[in-house]
Tab-separated table of C-alpha atoms in Angstrom:
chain	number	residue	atom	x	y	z
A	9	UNK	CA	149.497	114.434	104.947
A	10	UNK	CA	146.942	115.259	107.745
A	11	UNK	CA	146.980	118.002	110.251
A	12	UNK	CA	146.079	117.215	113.964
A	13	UNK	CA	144.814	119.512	116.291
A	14	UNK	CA	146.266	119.999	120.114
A	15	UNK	CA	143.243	117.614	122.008
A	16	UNK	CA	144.407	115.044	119.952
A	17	UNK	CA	147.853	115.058	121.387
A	18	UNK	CA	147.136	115.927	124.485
A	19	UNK	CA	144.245	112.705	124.682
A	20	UNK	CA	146.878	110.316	123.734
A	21	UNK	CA	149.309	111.201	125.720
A	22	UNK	CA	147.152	111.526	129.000
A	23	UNK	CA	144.517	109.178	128.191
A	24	UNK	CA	142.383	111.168	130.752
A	25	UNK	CA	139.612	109.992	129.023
A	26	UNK	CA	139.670	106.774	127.929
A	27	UNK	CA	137.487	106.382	124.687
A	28	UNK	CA	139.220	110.097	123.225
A	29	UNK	CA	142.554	108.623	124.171
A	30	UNK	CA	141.807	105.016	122.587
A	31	UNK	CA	140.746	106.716	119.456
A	32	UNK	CA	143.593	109.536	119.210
A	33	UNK	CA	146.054	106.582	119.723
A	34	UNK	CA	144.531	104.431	117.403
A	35	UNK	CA	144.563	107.231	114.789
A	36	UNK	CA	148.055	108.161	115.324
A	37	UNK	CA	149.383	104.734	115.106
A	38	UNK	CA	147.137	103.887	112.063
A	39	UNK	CA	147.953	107.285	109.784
A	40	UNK	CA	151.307	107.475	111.050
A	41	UNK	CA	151.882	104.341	108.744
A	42	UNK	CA	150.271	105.317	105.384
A	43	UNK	CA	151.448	109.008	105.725
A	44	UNK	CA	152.628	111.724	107.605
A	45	UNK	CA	151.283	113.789	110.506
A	46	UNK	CA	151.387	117.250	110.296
A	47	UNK	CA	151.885	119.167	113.618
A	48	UNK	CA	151.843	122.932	113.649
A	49	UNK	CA	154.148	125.042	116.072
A	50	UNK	CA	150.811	125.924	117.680
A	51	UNK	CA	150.089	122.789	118.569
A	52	UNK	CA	152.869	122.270	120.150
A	53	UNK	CA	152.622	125.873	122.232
A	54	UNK	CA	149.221	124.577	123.483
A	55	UNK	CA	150.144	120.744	124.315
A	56	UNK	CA	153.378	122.914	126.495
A	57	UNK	CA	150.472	124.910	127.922
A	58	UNK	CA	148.209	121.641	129.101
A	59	UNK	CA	150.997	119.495	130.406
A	60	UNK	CA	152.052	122.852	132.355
A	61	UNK	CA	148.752	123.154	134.162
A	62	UNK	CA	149.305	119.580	134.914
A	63	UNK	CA	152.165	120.011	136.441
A	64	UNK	CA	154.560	117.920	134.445
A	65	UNK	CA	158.049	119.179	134.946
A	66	UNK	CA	159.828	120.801	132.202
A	67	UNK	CA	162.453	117.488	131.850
A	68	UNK	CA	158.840	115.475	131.130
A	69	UNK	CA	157.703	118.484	129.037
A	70	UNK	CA	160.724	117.943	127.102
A	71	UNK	CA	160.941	114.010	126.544
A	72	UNK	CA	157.538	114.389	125.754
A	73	UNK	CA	157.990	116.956	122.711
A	74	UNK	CA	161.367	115.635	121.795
A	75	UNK	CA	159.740	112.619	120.589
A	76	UNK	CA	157.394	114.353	118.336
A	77	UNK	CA	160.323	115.893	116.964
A	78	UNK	CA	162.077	112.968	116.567
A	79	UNK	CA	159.688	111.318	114.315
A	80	UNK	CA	160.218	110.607	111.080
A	81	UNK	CA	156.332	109.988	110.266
A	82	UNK	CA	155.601	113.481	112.348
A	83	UNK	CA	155.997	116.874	110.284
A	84	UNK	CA	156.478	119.538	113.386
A	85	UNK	CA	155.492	123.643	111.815
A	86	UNK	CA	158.768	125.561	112.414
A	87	UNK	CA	160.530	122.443	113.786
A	88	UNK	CA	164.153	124.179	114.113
A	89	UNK	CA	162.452	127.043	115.848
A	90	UNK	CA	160.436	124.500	118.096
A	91	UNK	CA	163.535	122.758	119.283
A	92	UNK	CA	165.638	125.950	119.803
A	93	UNK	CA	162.950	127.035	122.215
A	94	UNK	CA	162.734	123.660	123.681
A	95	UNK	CA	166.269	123.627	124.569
A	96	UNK	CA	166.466	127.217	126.225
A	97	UNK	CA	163.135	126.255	128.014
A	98	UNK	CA	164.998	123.278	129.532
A	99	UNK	CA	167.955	124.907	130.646
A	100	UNK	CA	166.341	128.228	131.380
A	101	UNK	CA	163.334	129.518	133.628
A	102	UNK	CA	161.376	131.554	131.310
A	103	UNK	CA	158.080	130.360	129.665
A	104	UNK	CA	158.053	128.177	126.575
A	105	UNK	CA	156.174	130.594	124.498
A	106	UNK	CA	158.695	133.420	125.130
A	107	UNK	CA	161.236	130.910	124.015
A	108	UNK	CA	159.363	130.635	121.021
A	109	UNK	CA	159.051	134.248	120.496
A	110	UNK	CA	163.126	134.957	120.823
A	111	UNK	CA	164.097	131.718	118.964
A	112	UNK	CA	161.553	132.903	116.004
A	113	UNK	CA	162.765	136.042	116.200
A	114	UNK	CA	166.609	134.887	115.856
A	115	UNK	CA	165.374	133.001	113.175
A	116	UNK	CA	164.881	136.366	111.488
A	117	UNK	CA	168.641	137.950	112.726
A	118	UNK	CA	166.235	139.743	115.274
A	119	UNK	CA	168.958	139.333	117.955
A	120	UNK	CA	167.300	141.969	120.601
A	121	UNK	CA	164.340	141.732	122.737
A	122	UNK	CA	162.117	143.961	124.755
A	123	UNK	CA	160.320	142.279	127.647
A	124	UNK	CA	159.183	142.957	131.412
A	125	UNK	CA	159.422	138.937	131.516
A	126	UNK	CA	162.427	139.021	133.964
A	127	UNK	CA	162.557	135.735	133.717
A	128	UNK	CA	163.596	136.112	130.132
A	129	UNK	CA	165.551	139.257	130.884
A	130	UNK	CA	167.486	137.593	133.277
A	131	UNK	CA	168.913	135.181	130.350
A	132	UNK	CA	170.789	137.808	128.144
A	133	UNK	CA	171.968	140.770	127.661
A	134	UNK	CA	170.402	140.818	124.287
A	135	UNK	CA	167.406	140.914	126.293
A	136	UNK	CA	165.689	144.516	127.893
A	137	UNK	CA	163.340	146.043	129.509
A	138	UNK	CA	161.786	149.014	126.979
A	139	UNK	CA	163.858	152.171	127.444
């Protein structure tokens, strides 16, 4: 197994420049079929974080993760955590990373959350401002 880091995700699936794209591709394609890819949660927090800033919107955000996910060759850090988060961050309006934060946290039966996000306040009850 071999660990990729964020640029080479994000150069594939842009291909906003074309030789980093052509070789992130090829790589992916080519290692994906004599062994797995290893993606860390991380990863995928910074390839939300890129798309973001280019203004994909969070339904192309989401196909576009999804199918990392989906992967059989692709080993996603945290995967369960990654795709609760992804599915609150489609329905909801918070960030993706605080997603990540409460789904983590639930992970650990940490069902409460202090925040000045109101976005994420907004959400639950289960989540507060600090008293």
């Amino acid at each position: 197994m071999i660990g990729v880091d964020t640029n080479i995700l994000v150069r594939a699936f842009l291909e906003d420049d074309y030789e980093q794209a052509k070789k992130s591709q090829n790589f992916l394609e080519a290692y994906s079929q004599k062994g797995r890819i290893f993606i860390s949660s991380y990863t995928i927090l910074e390839f939300f974080w890129v798309l973001k800033t280019k203004k994909y919107t969070r339904s192309e955000i989401y196909d576009a993760v999804i199918t990392f996910l989906d992967s059989p060759r692709l080993i996603v850090g945290q995967r369960e955590v990654v795709l609760t988060a992804l599915e609150k961050y489609l329905k909801g309006k918070a960030d993706f990373g605080d997603y990540m934060i409460l789904s983590e946290g639930e992970q650990y039966n940490c069902y409460h959350l202090k925040t000045f996000d109101q976005d994420l306040i907004n959400e639950s009850s289960f989540i507060s401002l600090p008293d």
